[in-house]
Coordinates of C-alpha atoms in Angstrom, one line a residue:
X23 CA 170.6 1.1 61.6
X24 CA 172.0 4.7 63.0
X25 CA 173.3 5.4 66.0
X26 CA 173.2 8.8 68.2
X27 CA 175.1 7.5 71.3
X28 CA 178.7 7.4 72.1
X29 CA 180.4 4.4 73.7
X30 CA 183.3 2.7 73.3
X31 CA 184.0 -0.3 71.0
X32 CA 183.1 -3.7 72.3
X33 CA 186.2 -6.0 71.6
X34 CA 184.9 -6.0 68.0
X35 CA 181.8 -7.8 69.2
X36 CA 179.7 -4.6 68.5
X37 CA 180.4 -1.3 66.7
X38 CA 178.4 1.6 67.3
X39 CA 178.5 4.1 65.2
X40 CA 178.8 8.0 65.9
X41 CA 175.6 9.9 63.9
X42 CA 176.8 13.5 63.1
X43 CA 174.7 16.2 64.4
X44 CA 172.4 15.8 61.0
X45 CA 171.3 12.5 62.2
X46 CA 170.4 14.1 65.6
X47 CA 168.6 17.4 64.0
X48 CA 166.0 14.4 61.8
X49 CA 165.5 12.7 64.4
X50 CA 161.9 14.2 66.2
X51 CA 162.2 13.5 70.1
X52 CA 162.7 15.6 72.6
X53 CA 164.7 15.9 75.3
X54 CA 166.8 13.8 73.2
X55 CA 167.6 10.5 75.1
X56 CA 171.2 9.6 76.2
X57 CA 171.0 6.5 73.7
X58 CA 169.0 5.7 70.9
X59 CA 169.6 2.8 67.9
X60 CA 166.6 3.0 65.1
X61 CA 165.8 1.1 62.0
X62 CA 164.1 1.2 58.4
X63 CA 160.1 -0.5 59.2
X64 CA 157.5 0.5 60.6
X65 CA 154.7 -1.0 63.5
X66 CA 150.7 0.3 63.7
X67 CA 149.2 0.9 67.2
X68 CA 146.5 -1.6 66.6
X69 CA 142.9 -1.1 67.9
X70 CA 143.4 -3.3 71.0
X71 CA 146.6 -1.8 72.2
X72 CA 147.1 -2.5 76.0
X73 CA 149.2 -2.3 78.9
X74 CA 151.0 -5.6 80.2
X75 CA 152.4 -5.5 83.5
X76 CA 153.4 -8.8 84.3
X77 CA 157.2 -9.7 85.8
X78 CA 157.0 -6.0 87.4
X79 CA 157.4 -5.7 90.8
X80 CA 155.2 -2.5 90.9
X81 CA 151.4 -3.2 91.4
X82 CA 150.2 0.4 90.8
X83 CA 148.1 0.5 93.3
X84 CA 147.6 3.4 93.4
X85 CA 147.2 3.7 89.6
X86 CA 149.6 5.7 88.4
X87 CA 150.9 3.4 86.0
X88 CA 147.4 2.4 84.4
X89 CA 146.8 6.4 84.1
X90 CA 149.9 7.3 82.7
X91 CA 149.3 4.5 79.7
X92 CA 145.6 5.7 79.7
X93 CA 147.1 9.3 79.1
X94 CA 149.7 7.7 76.2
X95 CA 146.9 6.3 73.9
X96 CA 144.8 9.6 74.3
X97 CA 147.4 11.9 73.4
X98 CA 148.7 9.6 70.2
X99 CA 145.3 8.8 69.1
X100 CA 144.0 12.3 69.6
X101 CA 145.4 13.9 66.5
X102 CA 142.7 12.3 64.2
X103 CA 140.4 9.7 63.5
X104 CA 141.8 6.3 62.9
X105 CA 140.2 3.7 60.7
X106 CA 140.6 0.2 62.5
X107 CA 138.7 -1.6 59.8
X108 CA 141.7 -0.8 57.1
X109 CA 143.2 -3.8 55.8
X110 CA 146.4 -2.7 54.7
X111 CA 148.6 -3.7 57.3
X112 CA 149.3 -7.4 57.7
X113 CA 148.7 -8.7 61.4
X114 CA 153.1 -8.7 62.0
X115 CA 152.7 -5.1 61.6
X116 CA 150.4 -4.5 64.1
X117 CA 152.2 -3.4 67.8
X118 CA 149.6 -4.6 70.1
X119 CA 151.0 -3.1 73.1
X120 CA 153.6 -2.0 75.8
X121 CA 155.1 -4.5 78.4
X122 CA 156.2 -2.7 81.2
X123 CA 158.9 -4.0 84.2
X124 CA 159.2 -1.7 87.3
X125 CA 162.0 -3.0 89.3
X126 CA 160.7 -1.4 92.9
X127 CA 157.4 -1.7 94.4
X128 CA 157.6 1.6 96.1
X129 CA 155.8 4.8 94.3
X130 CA 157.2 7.5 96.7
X131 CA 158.1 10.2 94.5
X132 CA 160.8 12.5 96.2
X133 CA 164.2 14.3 95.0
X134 CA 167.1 12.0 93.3
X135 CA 164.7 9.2 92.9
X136 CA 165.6 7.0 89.8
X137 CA 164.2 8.2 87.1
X138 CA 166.4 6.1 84.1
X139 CA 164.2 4.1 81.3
X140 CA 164.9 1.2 78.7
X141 CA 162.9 1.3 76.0
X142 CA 162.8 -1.6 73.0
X143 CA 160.3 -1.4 70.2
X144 CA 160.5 -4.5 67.9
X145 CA 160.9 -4.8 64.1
X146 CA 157.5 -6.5 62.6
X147 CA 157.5 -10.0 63.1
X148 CA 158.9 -10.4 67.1
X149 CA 156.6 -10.4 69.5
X150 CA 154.2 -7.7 69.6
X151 CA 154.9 -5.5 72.3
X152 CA 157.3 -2.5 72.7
X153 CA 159.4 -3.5 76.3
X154 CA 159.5 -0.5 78.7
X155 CA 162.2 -1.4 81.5
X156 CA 162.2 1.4 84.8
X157 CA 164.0 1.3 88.3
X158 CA 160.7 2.9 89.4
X159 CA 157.5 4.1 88.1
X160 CA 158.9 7.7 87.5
X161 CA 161.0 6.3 84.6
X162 CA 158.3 4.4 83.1
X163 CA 156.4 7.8 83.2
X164 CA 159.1 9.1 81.3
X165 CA 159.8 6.2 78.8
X166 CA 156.2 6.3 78.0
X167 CA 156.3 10.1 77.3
X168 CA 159.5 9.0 74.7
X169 CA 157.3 6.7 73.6
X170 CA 154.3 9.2 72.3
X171 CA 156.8 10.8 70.3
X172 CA 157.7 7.4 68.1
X173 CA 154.0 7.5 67.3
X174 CA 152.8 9.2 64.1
X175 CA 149.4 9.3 61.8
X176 CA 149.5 7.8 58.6
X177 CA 147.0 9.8 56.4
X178 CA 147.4 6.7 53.5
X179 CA 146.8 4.1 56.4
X180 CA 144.4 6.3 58.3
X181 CA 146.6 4.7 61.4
X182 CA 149.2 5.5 64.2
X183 CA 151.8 4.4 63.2
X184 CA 155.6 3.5 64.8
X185 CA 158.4 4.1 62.1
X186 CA 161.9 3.5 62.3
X187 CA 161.2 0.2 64.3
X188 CA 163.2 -1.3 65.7
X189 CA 164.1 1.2 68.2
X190 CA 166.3 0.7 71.1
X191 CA 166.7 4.0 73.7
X192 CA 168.4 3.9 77.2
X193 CA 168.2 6.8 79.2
X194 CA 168.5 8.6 82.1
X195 CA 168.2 13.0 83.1
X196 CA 171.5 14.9 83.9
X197 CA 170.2 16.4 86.9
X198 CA 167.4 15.4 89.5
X199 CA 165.7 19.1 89.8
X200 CA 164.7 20.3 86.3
X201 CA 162.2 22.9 87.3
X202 CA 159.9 25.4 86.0
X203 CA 158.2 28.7 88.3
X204 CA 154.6 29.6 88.2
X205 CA 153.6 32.8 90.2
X206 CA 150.4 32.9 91.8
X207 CA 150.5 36.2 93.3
X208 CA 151.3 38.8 90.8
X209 CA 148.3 37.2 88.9
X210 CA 145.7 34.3 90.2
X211 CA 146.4 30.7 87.9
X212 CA 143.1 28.6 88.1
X213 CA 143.3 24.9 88.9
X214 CA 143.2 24.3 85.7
X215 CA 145.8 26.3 84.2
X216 CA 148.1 25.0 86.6
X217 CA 147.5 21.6 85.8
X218 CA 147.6 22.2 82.0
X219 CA 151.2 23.3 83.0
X220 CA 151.7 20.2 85.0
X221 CA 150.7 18.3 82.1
X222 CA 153.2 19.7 79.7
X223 CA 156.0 20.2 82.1
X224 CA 155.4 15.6 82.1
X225 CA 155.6 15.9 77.8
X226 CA 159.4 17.8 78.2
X227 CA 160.4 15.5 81.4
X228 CA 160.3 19.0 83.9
X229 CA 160.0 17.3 87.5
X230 CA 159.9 20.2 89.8
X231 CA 156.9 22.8 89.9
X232 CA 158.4 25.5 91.7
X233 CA 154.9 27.1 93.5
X234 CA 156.0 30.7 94.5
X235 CA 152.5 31.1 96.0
X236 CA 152.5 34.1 97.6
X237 CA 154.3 37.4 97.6
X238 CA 153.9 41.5 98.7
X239 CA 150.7 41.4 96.1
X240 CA 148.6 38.9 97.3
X241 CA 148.3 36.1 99.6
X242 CA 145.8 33.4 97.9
X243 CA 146.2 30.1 100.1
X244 CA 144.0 28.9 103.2
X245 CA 146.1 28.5 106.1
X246 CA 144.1 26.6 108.9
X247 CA 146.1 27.8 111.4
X248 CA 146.4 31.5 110.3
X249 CA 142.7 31.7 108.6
X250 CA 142.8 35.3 108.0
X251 CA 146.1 34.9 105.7
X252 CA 143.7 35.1 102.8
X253 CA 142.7 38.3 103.7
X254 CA 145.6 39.4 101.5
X255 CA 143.7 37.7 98.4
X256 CA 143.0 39.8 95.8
X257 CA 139.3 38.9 95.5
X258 CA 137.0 35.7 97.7
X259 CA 137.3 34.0 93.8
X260 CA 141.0 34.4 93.8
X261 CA 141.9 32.0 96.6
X262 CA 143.1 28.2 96.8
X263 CA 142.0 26.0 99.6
X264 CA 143.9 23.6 101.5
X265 CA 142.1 20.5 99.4
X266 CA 142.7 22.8 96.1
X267 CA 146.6 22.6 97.2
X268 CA 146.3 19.1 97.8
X269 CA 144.7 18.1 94.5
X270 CA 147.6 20.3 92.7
X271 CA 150.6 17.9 94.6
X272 CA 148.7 15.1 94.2
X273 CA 148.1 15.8 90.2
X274 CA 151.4 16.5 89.9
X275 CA 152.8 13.9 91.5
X276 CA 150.9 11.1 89.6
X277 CA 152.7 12.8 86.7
X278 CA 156.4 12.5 87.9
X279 CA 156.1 16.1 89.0
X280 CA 157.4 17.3 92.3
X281 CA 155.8 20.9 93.9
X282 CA 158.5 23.3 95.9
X283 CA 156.3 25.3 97.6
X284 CA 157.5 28.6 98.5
X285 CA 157.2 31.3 101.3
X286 CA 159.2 34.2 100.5
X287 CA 160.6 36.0 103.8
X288 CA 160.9 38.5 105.1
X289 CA 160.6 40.7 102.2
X290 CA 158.2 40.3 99.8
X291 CA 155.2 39.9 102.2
X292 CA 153.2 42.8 102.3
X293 CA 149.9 41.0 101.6
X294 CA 150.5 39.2 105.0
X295 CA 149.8 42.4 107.2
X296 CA 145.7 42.4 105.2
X297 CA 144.9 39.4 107.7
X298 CA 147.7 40.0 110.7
X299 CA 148.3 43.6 110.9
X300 CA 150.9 43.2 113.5
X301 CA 153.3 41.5 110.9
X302 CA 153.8 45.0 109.5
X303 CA 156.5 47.5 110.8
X304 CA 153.6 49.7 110.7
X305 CA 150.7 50.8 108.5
X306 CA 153.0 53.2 106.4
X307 CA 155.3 50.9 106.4
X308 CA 154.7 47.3 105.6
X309 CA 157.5 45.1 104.6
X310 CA 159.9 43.2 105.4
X311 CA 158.1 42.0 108.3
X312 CA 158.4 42.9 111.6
X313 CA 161.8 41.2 112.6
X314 CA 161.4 42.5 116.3
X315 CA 158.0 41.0 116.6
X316 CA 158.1 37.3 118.1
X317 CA 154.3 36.9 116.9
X318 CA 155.9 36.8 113.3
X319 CA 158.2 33.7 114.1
X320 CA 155.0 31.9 115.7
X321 CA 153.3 32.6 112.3
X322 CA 156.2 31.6 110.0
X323 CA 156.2 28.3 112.1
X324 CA 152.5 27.6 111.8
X325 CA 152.6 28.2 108.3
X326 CA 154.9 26.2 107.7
X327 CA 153.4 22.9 109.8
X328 CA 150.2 23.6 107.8
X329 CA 153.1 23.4 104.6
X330 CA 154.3 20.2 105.7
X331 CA 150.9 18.5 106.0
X332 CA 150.8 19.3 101.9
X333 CA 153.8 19.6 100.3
X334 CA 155.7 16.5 100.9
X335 CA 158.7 17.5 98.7
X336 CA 162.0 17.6 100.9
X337 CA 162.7 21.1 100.1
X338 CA 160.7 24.2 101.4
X339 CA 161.4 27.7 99.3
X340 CA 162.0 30.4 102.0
X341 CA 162.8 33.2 99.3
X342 CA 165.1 35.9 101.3
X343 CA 165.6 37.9 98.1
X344 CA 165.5 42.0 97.6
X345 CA 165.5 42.8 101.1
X346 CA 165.1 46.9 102.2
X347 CA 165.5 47.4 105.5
X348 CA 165.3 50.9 105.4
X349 CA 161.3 50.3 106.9
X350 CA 163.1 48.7 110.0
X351 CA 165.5 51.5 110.8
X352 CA 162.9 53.9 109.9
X353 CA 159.8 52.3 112.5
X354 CA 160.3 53.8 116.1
X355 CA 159.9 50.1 117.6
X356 CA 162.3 47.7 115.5
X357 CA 164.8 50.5 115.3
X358 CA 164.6 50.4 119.4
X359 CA 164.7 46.3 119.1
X360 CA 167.9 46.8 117.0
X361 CA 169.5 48.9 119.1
X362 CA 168.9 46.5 122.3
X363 CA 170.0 43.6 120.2
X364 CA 173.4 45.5 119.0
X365 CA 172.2 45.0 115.1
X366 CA 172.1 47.0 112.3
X367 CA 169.9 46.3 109.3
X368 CA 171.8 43.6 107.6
X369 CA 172.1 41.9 110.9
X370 CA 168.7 41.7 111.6
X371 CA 168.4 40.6 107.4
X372 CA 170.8 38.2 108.5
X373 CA 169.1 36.7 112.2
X374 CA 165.7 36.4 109.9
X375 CA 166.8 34.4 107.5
X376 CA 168.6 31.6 109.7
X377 CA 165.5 31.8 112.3
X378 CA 163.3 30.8 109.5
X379 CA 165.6 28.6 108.4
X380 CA 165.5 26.6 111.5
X381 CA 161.8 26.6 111.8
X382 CA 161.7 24.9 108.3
X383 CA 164.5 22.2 110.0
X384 CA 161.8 21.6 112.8
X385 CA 159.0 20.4 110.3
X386 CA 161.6 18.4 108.6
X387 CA 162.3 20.7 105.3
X388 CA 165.6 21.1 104.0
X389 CA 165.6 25.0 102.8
X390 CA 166.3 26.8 99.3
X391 CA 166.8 30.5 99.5
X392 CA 167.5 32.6 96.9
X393 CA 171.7 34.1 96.4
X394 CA 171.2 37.0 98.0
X395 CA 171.6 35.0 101.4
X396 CA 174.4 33.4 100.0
X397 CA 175.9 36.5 99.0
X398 CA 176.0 38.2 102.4
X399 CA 176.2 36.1 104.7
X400 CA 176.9 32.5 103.3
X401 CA 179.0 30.7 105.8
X402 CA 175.9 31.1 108.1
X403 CA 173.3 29.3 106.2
X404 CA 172.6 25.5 107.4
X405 CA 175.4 23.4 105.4
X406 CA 171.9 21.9 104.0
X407 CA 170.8 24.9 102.4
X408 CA 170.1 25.1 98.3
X409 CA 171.1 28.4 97.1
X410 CA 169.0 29.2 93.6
X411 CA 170.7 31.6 91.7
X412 CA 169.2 34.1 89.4
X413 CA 170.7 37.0 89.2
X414 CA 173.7 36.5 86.9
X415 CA 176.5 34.2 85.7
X416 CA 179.2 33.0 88.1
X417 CA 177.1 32.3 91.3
X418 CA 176.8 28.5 91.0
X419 CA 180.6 28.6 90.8
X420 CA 181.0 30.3 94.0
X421 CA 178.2 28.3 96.2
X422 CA 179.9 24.9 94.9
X423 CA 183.6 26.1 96.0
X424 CA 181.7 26.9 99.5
X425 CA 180.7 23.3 99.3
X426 CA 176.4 24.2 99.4
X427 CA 174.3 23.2 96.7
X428 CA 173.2 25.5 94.0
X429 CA 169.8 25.5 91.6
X430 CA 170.4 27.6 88.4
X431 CA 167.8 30.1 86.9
X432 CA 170.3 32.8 85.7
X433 CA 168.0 35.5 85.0
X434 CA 169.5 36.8 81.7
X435 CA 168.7 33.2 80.2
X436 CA 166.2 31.5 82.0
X437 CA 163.7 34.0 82.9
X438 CA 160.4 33.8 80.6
X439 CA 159.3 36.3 81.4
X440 CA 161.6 38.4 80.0
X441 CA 160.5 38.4 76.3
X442 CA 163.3 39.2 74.9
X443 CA 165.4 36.0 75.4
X444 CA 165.6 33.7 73.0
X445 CA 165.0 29.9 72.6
X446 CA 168.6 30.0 71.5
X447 CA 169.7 31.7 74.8
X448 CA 167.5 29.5 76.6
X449 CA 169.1 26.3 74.9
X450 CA 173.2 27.5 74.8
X451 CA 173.0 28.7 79.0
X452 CA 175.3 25.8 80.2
X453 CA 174.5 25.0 84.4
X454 CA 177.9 23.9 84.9
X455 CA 179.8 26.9 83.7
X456 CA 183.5 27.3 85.0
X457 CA 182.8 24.2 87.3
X458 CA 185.1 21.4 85.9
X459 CA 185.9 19.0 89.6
X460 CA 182.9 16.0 89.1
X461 CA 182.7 16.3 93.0
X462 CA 181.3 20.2 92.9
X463 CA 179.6 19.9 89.6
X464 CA 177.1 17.3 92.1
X465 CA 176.7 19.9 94.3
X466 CA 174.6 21.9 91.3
X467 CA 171.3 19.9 91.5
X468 CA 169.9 21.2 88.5
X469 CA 167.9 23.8 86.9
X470 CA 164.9 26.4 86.6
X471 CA 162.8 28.2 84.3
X472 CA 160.8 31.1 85.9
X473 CA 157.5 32.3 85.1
X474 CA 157.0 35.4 86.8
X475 CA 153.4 36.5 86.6
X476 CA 153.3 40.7 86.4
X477 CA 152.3 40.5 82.6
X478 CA 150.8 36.8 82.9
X479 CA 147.9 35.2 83.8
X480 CA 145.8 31.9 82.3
X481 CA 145.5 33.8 79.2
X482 CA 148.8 33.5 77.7
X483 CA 150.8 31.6 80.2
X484 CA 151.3 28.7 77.9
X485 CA 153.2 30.6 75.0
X486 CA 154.4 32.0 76.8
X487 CA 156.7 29.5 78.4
X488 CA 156.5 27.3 75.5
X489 CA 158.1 26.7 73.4
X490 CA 161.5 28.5 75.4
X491 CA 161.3 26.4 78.3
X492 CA 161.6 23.1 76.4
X493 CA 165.0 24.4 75.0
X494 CA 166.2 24.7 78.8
X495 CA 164.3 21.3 79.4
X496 CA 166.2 19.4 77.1
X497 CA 169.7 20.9 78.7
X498 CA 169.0 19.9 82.1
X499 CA 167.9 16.6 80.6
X500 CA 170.2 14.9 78.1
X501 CA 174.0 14.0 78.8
X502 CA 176.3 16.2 77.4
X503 CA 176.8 15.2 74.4
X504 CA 173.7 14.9 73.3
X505 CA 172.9 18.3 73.7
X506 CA 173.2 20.3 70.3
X507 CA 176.8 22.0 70.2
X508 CA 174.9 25.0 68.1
X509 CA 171.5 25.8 69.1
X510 CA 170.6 26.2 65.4
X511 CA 171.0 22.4 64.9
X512 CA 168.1 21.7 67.3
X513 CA 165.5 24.1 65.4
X514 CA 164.4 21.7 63.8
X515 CA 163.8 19.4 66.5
X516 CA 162.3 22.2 68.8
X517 CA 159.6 23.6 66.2
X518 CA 158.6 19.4 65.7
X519 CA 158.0 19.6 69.2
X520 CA 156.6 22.9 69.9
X521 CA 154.0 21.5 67.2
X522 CA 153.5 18.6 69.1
X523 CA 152.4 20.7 71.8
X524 CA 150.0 22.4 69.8
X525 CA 148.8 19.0 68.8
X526 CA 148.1 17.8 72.4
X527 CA 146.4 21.3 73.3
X528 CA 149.2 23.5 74.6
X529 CA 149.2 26.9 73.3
X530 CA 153.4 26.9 72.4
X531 CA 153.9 30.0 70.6
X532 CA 156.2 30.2 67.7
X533 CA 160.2 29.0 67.7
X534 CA 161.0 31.7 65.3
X535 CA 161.6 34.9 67.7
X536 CA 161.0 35.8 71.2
X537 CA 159.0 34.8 73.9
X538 CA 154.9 34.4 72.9
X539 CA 154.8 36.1 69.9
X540 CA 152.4 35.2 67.1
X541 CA 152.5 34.1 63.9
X542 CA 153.9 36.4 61.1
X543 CA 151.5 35.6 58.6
X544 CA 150.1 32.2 57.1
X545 CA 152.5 29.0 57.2
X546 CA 153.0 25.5 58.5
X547 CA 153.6 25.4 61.6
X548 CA 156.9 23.6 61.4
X549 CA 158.3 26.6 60.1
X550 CA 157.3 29.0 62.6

């Protein structure tokens, strides 16, 4: 059998062998998982394959379970049609389903919940069922996703098959937040873009969609308790109601999938003032918003109680990035505020941000702002703020030595939208950079890829994060070692996968390049 994990010898009991980075590059799943032991046969789904649930402490009721499994057999029996009636596999060949354990009873899904998997696939012969053991049903989601990728069509068979049975894979993420940013401002995402993106955020094991909702272009979401919000839409098409947000957590969630939602203050926010006029400085002069006008501190807060009736996550987005206050010190009014309340521009940059900050406390948030915070004034942010990086290297390292938590999306590396990065720069950006002490590499949380949506919309958002955002995927996912020490020895691995994608319906452009280009001429698409 080979061996891709790690471990120490067991008194001689059991030696496990290390697999050079060969091994790793031939074998086709990704993230790669923290342990995995394989053999030399092979298993066939068989027609009545099922999901078995007894000794699990997890009743689904709410049927998460049952439509993640439903979802499985789709997906590995989507690729073409299999003959059931072919006799050439003997009845000890035939995998007739998955047995699945869940240890706790309780579905919540929330930040740091366990998300670790077992998973055992026999040799013909033993009993047959593949044994998927999870604390929770998150890491059964995930185990099943692992899975899909064992399954393969036989074209001499006409069948799924299993190969390189038996298979034994433990595993477990690096980091809780592995998260990827959609932007429904610059350009309006239909529901069902979005959840296409859900979907195959669940197939590379991404557990945070980071909603940046609204921003100085457009404002598309209902709020009930600031109805003319959505004034700022671009069109009455472009919009999403409250039950449209709903159905987005809610689809997500039944996927593993968190939602930040975000509400970028106070710049970004012109679209705002299209509904509530008063938010802006003044008509010539329309963002950040009015810092001297308590009306915009009664909005923030209702806004963000209607937030808190949908977006369950424990952290709330408050952006706080690119602020100008030159519209301040140049409007007759706030310049008058500032001068009564002894502030300057930065100061009142400064009084915003930790006034919204408290309102998001009051509904019960805890708040992520983007670095610019941090860098000016970082020993005032709540000691539970999240401080997401993004515009260069060395940040994290800083936040962690102040003792905050840090989210990483490095803009030279893991923005998508810039074209020109690589997969390869994508895959090499290492979170934990310069941060050696195991008590401040906790305090980095994780990860994010960011879709920014000037030049995207439903048209080409999918190759456009794919297949780039699986390389940062599988770096916030698998341990250390796992991870390739030379991008180039995952190609192979990463173009199986980006196919895969194509296979289930995702639109993953081309490994070979940058971000969503198309095909150089006629090939397989293996090596593309």
């Amino acid at each position: 059998m080979g061996k891709i994990t790690v471990t120490n010898l067991l008194l001689g009991l059991l030696i496990h062998v290390i697999v050079v980075c060969a091994d790793v590059k031939n074998l086709n799943i990704w993230p790669m998982p923290s342990s995995v032991s394989y053999g030399h046969n092979t298993l066939y789904i068989g027609k009545d394959f099922k999901l078995k649930t007894d000794q699990s402490k997890y009743a689904d009721a709410s049927g998460i379970l049952k439509d993640g499994f439903t979802r499985l057999v789709d997906i590995i029996k989507a690729a073409h049609v299999i003959d059931y009636n072919n006799p050439g596999s003997s009845s000890s060949s035939i995998l007739h389903g998955i047995h699945v354990i869940v240890a706790s009873p309780n579905d919540e899904l929330q930040y740091g919940v366990d998300e670790s998997y077992n998973l055992d696939v026999p040799v013909p012969g033993k009993a047959g069922f593949a044994l998927l053991k999870a604390e929770t049903i998150y890491g059964a989601l995930h185990g099943l996703q692992t899975f899909s990728q064992l399954c393969h069509f036989n074209f001499s068979m006409r069948a799924v098959e299993v190969g390189q049975v038996p298979w034994t894979i433990s595993d477990e993420p690096r980091f809780s937040y592995r998260g990827l940013l959609i932007d429904t401002s610059r350009h309006y995402l239909p529901l069902p873009v979005i959840k296409k993106v859900i979907d195959s955020m669940a197939y590379a094991k991404l557990n945070v969609l980071h909603w940046h909702i609204v921003d100085s272009q457009s404002f598309p979401l209902e709020i009930p308790s600031y109805p003319k919000l959505w004034n700022g839409a671009y069109s009455i098409e472009e919009r999403y109601t409250v039950a449209d947000a709903t159905e987005i957590v809610r689809y997500a969630q039944r996927r593993g999938i968190n939602v930040l939602s975000e509400l970028d203050v106070p710049g970004h926010a012109r679209s705002w003032g299209f509904g509530y006029p008063s938010l802006w400085p003044s008509d010539k002069c329309m963002e950040p918003l009015d810092v001297s006008n308590e009306f915009t501190f009664k909005l923030i807060d209702g806004v963000l109680s209607d937030f808190s009736k949908i977006f369950k996550y424990k952290f709330v987005h408050l952006g706080g990035d690119e602020v100008d206050t030159h519209c301040w010190r140049k409007t007759s009014h706030v310049r008058k505020w500032l001068k009564k309340k002894g502030m300057n521009g930065t100061d009142a940059y400064e009084y915003f941000v930790l006034r919204a900050q408290k309102i998001a406390l009051s509904h019960g948030y805890e708040v992520v702002n983007w670095e610019e915070t941090f860098n000016h004034f970082g020993s005032k942010l709540d000691r539970k703020t999240v401080v997401h990086n993004w515009l260069g290297g060395g940040v994290a390292e800083r936040v962690v030595a102040a003792g905050l938590r840090c989210i990483v999306s490095n803009q030279d590396k893991w923005y998508l939208d810039h074209l020109d990065t690589t997969w390869q720069d994508f895959y090499s950006y290492e979170p934990l950079t310069n941060i050696t002490s195991p008590t401040k590499q906790k305090l980095v949380i994780g990860g994010e890829v960011c879709m920014w949506g000037e030049t995207i919309d439903g048209s080409d958002i999918e190759q456009t994060i794919w297949p780039r955002a699986a390389a940062a995927a599988e770096r916030l996912w698998s341990s250390s070692h796992q991870i390739a020490k030379d991008a180039q020895d995952a190609y192979a691995r990463l173009s199986h996968f980006r196919c895969l994608l194509n296979q289930r319906g995702v639109a993953a452009a081309p490994v070979v390049g940058y971000g969503r280009m198309a095909p150089d001429g006629p090939g397989s698409c293996y090596m593309q």
